Short mmCIF file of C-alpha atoms in Angstrom, two decimals:
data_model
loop_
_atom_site.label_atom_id
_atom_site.label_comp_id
_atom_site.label_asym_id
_atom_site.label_seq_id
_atom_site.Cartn_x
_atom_site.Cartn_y
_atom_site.Cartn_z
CA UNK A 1 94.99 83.50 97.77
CA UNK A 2 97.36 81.73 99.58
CA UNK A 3 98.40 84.94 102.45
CA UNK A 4 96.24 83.34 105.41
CA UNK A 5 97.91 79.85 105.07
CA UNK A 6 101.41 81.34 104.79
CA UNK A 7 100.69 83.24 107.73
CA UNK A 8 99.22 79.66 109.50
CA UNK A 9 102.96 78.40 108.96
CA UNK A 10 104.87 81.37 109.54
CA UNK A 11 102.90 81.24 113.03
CA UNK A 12 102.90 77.41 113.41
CA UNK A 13 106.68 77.21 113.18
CA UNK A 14 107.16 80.11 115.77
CA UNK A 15 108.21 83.04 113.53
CA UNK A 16 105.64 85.79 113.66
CA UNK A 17 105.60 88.46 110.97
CA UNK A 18 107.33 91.40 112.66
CA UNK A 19 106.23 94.88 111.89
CA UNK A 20 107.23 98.38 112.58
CA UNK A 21 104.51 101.00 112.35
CA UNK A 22 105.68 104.74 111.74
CA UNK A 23 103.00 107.01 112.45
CA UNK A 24 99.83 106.43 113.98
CA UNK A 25 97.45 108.56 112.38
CA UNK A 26 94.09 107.22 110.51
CA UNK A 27 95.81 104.70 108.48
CA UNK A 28 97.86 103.57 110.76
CA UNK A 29 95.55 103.00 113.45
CA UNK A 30 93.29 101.01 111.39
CA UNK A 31 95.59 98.96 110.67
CA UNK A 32 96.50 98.45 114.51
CA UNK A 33 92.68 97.91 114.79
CA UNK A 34 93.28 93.98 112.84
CA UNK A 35 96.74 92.79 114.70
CA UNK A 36 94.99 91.55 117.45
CA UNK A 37 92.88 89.60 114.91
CA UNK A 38 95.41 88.33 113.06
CA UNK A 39 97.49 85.66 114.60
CA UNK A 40 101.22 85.15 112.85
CA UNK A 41 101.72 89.07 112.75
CA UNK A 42 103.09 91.27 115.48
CA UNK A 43 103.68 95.07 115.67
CA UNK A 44 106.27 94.90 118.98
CA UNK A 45 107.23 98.96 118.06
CA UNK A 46 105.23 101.99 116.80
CA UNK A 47 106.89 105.04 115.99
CA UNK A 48 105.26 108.76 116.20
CA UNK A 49 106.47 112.26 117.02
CA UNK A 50 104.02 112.00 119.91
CA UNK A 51 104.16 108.64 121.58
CA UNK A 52 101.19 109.40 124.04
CA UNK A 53 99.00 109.69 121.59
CA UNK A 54 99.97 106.67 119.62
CA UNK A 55 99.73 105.00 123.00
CA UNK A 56 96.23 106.40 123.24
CA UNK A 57 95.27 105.58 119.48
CA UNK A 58 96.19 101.56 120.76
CA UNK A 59 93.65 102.11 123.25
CA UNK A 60 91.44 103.41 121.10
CA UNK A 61 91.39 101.01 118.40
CA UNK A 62 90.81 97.93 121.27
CA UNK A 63 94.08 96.93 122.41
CA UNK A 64 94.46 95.54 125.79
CA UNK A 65 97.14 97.35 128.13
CA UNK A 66 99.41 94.18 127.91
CA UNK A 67 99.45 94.09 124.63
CA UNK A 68 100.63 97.97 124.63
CA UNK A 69 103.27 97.59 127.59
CA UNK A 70 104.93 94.45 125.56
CA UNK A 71 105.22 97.55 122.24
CA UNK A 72 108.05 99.99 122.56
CA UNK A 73 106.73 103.19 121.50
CA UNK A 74 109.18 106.01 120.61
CA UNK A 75 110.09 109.03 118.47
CA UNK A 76 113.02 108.38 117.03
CA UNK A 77 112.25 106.26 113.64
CA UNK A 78 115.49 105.98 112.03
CA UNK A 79 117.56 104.54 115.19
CA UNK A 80 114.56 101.88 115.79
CA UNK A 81 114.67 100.85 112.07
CA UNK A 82 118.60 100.29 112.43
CA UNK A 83 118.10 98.29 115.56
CA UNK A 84 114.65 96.21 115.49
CA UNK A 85 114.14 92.83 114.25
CA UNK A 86 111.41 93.55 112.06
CA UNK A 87 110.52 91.89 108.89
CA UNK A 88 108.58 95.34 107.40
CA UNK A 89 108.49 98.50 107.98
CA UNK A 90 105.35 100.60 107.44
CA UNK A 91 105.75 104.11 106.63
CA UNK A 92 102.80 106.25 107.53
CA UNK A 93 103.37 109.88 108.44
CA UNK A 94 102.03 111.57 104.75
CA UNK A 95 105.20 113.93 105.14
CA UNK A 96 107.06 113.38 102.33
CA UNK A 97 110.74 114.16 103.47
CA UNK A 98 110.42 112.19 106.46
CA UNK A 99 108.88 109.64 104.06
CA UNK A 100 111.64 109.26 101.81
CA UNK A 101 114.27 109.42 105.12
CA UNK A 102 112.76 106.08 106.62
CA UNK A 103 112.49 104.27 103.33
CA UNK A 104 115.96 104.52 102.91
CA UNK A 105 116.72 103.78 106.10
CA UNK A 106 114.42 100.35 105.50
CA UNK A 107 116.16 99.68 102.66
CA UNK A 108 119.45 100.16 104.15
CA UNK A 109 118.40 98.18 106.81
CA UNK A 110 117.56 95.43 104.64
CA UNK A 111 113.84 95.54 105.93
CA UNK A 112 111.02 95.61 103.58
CA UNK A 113 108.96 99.02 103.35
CA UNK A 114 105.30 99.47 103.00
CA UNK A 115 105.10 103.27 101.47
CA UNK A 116 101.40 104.04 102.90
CA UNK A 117 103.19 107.64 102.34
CA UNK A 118 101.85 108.13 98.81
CA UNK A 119 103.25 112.27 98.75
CA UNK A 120 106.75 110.64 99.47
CA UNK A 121 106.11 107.86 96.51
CA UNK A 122 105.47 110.35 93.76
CA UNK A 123 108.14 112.31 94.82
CA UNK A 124 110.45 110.27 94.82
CA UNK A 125 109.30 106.79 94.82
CA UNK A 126 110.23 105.67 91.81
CA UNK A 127 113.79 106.11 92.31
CA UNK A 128 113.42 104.31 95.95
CA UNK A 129 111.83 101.38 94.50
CA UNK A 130 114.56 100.85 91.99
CA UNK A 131 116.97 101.10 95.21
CA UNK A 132 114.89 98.22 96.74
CA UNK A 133 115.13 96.29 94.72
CA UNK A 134 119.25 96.21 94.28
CA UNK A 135 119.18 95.85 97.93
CA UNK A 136 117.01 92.76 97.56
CA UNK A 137 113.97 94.05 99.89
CA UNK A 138 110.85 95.08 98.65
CA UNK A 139 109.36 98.89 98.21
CA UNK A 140 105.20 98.26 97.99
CA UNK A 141 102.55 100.40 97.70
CA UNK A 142 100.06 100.00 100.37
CA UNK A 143 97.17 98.25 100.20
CA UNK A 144 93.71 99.15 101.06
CA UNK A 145 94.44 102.50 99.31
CA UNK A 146 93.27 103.28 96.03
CA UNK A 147 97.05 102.87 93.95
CA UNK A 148 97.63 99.36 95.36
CA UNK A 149 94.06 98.44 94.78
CA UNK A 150 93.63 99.60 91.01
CA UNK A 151 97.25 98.54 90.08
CA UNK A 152 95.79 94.88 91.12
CA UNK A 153 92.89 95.33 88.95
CA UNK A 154 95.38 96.39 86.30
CA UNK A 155 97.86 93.09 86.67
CA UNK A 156 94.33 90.86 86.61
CA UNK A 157 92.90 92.33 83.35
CA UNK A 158 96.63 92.32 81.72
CA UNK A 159 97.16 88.71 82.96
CA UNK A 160 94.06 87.60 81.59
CA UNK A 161 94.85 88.80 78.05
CA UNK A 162 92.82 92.14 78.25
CA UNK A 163 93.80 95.39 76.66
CA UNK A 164 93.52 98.11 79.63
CA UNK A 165 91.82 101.39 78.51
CA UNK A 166 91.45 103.07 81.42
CA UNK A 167 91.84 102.75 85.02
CA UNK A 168 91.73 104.87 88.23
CA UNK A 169 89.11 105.87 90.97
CA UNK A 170 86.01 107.88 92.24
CA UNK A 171 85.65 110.96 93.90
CA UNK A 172 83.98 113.88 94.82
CA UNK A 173 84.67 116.79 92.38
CA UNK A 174 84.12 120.03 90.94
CA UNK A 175 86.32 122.93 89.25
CA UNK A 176 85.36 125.31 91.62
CA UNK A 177 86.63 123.00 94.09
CA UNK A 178 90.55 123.60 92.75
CA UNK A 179 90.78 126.89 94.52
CA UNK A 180 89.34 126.15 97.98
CA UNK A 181 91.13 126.50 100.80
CA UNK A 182 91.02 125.32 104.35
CA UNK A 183 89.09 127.80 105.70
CA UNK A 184 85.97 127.03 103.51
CA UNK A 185 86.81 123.22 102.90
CA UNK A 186 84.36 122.01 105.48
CA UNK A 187 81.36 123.14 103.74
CA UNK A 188 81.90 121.18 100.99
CA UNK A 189 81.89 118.25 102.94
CA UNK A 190 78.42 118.85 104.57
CA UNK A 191 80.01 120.16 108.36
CA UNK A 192 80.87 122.54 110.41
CA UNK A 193 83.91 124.28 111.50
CA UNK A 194 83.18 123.28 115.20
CA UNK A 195 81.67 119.50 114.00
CA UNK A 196 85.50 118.55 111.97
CA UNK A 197 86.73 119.64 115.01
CA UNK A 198 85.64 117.69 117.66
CA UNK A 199 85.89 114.82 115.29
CA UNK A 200 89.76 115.62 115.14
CA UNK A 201 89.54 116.17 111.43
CA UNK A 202 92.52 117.69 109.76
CA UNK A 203 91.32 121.05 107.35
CA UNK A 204 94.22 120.58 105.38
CA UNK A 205 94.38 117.43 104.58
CA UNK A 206 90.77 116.89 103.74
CA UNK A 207 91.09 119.80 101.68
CA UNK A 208 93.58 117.93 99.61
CA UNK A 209 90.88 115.57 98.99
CA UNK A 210 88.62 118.00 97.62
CA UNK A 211 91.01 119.93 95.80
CA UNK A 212 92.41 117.59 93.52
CA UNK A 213 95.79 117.11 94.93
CA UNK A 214 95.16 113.53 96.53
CA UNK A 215 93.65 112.36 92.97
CA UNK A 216 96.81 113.35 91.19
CA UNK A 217 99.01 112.30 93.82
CA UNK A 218 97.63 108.55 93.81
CA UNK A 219 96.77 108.69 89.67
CA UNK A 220 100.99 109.32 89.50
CA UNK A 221 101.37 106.32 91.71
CA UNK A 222 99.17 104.01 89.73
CA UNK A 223 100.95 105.46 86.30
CA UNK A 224 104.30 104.84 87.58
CA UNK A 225 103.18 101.40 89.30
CA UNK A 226 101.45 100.12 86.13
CA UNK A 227 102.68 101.77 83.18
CA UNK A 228 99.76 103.73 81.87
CA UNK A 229 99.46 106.76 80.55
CA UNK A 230 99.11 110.17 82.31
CA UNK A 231 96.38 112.30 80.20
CA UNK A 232 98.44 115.13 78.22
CA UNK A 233 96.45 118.18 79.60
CA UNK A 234 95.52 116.76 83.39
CA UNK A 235 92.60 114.62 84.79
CA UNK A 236 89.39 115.50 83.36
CA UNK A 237 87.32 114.34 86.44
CA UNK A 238 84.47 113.26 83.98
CA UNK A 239 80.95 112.77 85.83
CA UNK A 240 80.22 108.75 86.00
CA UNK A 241 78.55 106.23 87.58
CA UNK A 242 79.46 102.54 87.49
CA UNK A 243 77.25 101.21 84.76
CA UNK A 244 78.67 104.27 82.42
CA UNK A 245 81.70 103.01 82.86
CA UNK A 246 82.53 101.51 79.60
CA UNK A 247 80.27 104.15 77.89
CA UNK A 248 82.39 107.02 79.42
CA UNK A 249 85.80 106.14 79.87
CA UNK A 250 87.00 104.90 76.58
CA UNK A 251 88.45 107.05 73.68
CA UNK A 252 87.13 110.03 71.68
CA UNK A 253 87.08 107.95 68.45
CA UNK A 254 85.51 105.58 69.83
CA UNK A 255 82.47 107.91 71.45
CA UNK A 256 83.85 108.39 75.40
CA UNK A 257 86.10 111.35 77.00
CA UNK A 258 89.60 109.95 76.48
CA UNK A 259 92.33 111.47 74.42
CA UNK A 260 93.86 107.61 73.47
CA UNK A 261 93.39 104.67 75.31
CA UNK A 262 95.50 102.86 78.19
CA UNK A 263 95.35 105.57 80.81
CA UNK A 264 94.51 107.06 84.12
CA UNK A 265 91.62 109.27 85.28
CA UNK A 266 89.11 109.61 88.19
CA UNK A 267 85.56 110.09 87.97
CA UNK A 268 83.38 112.40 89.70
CA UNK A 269 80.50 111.46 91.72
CA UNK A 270 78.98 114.92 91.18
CA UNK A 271 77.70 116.17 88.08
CA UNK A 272 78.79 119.44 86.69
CA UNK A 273 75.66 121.30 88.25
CA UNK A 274 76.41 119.94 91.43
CA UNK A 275 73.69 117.01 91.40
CA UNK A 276 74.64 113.45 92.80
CA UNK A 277 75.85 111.06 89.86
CA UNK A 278 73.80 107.75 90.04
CA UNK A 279 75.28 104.44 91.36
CA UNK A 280 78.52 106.81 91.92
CA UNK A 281 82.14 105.12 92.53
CA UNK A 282 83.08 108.03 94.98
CA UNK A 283 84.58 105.26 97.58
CA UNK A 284 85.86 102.81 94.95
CA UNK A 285 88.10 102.24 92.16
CA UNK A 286 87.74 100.78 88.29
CA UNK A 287 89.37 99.39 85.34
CA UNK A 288 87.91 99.07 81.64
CA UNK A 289 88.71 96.75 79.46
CA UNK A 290 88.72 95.92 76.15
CA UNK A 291 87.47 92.63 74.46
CA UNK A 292 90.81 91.02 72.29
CA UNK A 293 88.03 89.50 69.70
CA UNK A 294 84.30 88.87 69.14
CA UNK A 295 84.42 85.74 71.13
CA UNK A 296 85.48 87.48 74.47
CA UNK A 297 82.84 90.39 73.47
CA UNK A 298 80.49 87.69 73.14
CA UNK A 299 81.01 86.55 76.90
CA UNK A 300 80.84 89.66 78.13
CA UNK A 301 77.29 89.75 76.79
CA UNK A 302 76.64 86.07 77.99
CA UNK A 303 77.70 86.86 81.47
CA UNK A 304 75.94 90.22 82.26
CA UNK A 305 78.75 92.32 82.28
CA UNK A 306 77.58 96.52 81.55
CA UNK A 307 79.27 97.27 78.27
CA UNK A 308 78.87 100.00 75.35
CA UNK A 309 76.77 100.10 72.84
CA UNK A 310 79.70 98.07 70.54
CA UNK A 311 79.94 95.45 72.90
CA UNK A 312 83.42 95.76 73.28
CA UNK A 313 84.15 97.77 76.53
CA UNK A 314 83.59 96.84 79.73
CA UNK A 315 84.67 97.30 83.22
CA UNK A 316 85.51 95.68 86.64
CA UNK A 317 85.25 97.87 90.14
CA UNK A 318 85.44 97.78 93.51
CA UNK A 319 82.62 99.76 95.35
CA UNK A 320 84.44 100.17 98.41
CA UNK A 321 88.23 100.47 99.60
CA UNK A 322 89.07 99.89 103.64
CA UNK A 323 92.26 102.04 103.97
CA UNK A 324 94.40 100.23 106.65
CA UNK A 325 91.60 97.57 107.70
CA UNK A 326 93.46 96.02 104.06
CA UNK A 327 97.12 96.64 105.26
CA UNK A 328 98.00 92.87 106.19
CA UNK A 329 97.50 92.03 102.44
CA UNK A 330 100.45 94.34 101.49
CA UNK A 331 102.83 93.63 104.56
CA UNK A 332 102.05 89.58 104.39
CA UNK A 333 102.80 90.10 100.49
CA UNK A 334 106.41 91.67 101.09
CA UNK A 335 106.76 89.32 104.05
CA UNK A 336 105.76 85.92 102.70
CA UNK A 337 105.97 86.46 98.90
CA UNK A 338 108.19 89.18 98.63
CA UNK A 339 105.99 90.70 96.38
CA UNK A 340 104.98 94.09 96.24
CA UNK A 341 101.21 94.63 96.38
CA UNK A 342 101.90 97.59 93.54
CA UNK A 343 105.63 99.09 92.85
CA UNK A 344 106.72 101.94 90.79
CA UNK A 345 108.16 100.66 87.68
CA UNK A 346 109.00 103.84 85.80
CA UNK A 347 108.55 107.56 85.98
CA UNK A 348 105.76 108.61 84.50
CA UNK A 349 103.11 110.57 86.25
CA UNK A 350 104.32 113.92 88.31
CA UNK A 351 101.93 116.13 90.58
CA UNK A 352 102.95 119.56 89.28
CA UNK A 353 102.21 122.94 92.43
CA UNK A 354 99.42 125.06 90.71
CA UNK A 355 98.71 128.46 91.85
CA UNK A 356 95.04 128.92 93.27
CA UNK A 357 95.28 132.33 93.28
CA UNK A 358 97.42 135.26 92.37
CA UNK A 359 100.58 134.43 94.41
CA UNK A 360 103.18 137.39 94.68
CA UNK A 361 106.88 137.43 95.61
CA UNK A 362 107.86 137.14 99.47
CA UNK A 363 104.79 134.91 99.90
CA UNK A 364 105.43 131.33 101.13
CA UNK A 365 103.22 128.41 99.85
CA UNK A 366 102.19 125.78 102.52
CA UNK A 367 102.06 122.52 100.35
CA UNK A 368 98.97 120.05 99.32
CA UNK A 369 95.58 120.91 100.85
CA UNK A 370 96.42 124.47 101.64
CA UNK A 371 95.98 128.17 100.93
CA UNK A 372 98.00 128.91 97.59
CA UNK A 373 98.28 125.63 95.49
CA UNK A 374 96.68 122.61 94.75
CA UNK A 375 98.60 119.49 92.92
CA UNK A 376 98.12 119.33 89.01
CA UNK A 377 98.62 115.49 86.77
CA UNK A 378 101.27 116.02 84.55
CA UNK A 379 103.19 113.66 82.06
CA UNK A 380 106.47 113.53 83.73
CA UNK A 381 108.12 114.54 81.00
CA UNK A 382 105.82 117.63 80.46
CA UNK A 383 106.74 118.00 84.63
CA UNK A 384 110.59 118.02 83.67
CA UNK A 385 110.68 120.25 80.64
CA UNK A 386 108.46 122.91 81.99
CA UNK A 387 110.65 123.13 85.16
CA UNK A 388 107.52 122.66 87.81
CA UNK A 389 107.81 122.53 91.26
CA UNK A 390 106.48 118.91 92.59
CA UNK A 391 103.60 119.33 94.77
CA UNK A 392 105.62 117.24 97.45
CA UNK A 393 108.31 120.42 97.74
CA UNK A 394 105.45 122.75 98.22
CA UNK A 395 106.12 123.26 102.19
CA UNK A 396 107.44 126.21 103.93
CA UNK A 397 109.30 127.40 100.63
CA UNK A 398 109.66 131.35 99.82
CA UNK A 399 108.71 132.42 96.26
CA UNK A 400 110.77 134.82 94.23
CA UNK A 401 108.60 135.98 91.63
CA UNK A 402 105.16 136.38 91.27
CA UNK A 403 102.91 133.42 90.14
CA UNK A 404 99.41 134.03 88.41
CA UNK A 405 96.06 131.97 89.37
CA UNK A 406 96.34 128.93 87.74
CA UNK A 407 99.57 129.14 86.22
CA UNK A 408 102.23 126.23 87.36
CA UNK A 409 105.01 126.99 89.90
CA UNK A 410 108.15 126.38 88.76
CA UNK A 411 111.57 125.48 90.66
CA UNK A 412 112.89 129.12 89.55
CA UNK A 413 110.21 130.72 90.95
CA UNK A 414 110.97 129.41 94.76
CA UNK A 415 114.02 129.24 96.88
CA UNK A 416 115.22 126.17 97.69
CA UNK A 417 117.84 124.56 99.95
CA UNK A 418 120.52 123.03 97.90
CA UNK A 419 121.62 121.22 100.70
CA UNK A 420 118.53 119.35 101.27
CA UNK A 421 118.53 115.61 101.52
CA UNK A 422 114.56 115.14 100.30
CA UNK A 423 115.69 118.63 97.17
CA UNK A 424 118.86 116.17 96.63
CA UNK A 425 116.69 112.74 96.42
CA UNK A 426 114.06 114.37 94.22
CA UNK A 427 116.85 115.83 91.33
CA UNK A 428 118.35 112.43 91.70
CA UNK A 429 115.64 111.27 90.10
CA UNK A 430 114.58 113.65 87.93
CA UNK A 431 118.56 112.98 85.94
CA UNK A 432 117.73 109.23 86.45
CA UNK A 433 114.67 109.40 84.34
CA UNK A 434 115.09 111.95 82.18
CA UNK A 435 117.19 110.43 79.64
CA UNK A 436 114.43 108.01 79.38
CA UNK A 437 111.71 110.25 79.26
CA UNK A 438 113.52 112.14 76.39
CA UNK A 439 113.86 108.80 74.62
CA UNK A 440 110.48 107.52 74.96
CA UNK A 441 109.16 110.88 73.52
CA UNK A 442 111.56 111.10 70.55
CA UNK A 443 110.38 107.75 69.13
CA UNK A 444 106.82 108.05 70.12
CA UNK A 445 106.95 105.02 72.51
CA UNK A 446 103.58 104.26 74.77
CA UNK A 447 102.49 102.48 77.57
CA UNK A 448 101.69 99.41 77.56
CA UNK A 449 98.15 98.36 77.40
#
């Protein structure tokens, strides 16, 4: 609570927060959209593949042109991180190799990094974070998104003596919708082909929205952020609105959906039969709690929070999340605090390549959002031992053998370049967490609630 005044000083003593943006897509450009509102912070370079359009996307958002001739704008990220005196570097491209190339060159750089790349995080983030932070600069998830906002909600309810039993987000979600592909995504989302595209609207992409990719991909990032659980078999997606809540999300024996509690799931805004869920939390995200005694089940009552029918479960939630309208609170944290707004502690959530329909030999899968796999939850250590492919290696990779709907990729069915730097990074990991992984499932060790 303290960001704005930092910032005051910070200003106030002539030393503006210096930021590098890389990528100026949605998130990024929202973000550009509050600079000129916020006074202490600067973003004197932007980095994109296409500089014209990033030039265009200042324009867009309401910069003035002197504002945009003072910015250098260029293409060539890693060079600019190396050489700019920036304070933070925000990385926001969603590609995950180029991802986990400018973190490291942040880190090496001895810059902070904002990872608004969430495919590069699972991938490989928990390694990079651990690399942070023996470098002494701080890896953060990015806030406004839906990992760095529940992980908050998650360090509030643990560090006022609550017992987390589940926590995630909202969205829109069927089964069907596992096996759509781009060519039918926009349906789905109440447009047409020729609408999405004069809005500029990505098929891909929003079709890793709707077809459960992005939900596992930011579920692993609040798992390995937070500690929780990832559920054994995959998100169930269970129909809820906000004042089911603590009905719905707590465990079996106790009369909700969950296989043990401390864990982390999304909820759909659609029932099963397609109608709307009331008072849905399709833009928002959500923790429930549990009450430590009867006195703190008593206030829950006393103070109008929704809990069950026991009393005992209840739950917080934001309604809304802003996407990079939020962004200062994460780069003013690493900047002023250096704090992470949400950090990946462990490995313990993976985002598995699932087949959405009978794949053969020869055929080459085209990654998250796309035409022959969606992204699947897994344990990590389910991930390891079964040999799957991570959703984040998904692109441009030849498979060897055929794969059946539904069944789970594995690395032996693709080729891969053994030379890679992102293949490299990734197996890195994987042999820096296993050992752990093996240990925590031979004695039976949990997360913490």
């Amino acid at each position: 609570m303290n960001l704005s005044h930092l910032l005051d000083a910070r200003r106030a003593a002539g030393k503006p927060v210096r930021v590098a943006l890389i990528g100026a897509g949605k998130f990024g450009s929202m973000f550009l959209a509050q600079v000129p509102h916020t006074p202490g912070l600067e973003v004197p370079l932007i980095i994109d593949i296409d500089r014209d359009r990033a030039r265009e996307a200042c324009r867009t958002v309401g910069w003035d042109e002197a504002r945009i001739a003072a910015t250098t704008f260029t293409d060539d990220g890693a060079r600019a991180i190396a050489g700019g005196a920036m304070d933070v570097i925000v990385e926001a491209t969603g590609n995950p190799a180029v991802g986990i190339r400018h973190a490291r060159a942040a880190i090496a750089a001895g810059k902070h990094i904002v990872m608004v790349n969430v495919e590069a995080d699972v991938l490989a983030g928990p390694l990079l974070a651990e690399e942070a932070r023996r470098a002494g600069v701080v890896y953060s998830l990015a806030y406004g998104d839906q990992p760095a906002l529940t992980a908050e909600m998650v360090d509030w309810a643990r560090a006022t003596g609550f017992r987390v039993v589940a926590a995630g987000k909202g969205t829109k979600y069927l089964p069907a919708y596992h096996d759509v592909t781009p060519e039918g995504v926009w349906s789905h989302y109440g447009l047409t082909p020729g609408e999405a595209q004069s809005a500029g609207m990505n098929p891909q992409m929003f079709n890793s929205f709707l077809d459960g990719t992005k939900s596992a991909i930011e579920m692993a990032a609040i798992a390995n952020a937070t500690g929780l659980d990832v559920p054994s078999g995959g998100l169930l997606f269970p129909p809820c609105g906000v004042d089911d809540l603590p009905h719905v999300m707590r465990p079996r024996e106790a009369g909700g959906v969950l296989e043990k509690s401390g864990v982390v799931e999304v909820v759909s805004s659609l029932e099963r039969d397609g109608r709307p869920v009331f008072r849905d939390l399709r833009w928002g995200v959500y923790v429930v709690l549990e009450a430590p005694n009867d006195y703190a089940a008593d206030c829950f009552k006393q103070y109008g929070l929704k809990t069950d029918s026991s009393g005992r479960y209840a739950a917080m939630y934001k309604p809304y999340h802003l996407i990079g309208l939020e962004l200062n609170i994460s780069i003013l944290s690493a900047a002023l605090r250096g704090e992470p707004t949400g950090q990946p502690q462990g490995f313990r959530g993976d985002v598995a390549s699932v087949a959405k329909r009978d794949l053969r030999a020869g055929e080459m899968l085209d990654g998250e959002g796309g035409y022959t796999v969606w992204g699947k939850l897994m344990p990590a250590a389910a991930s390891l031992a079964a040999g799957a492919l991570p959703i984040g290696l998904a692109h441009r990779v030849k498979l060897k053998n055929d794969v059946a709907h539904g069944d789970v990729v594995c690395w032996s069915d693709v080729e891969t370049d053994a030379n890679s730097d992102t293949i490299k990074t990734r197996k890195a990991m994987e042999a820096a967490f296993s050992s752990i992984l093996k240990h925590k499932a031979a004695d039976g060790s949990r997360a913490p609630a």
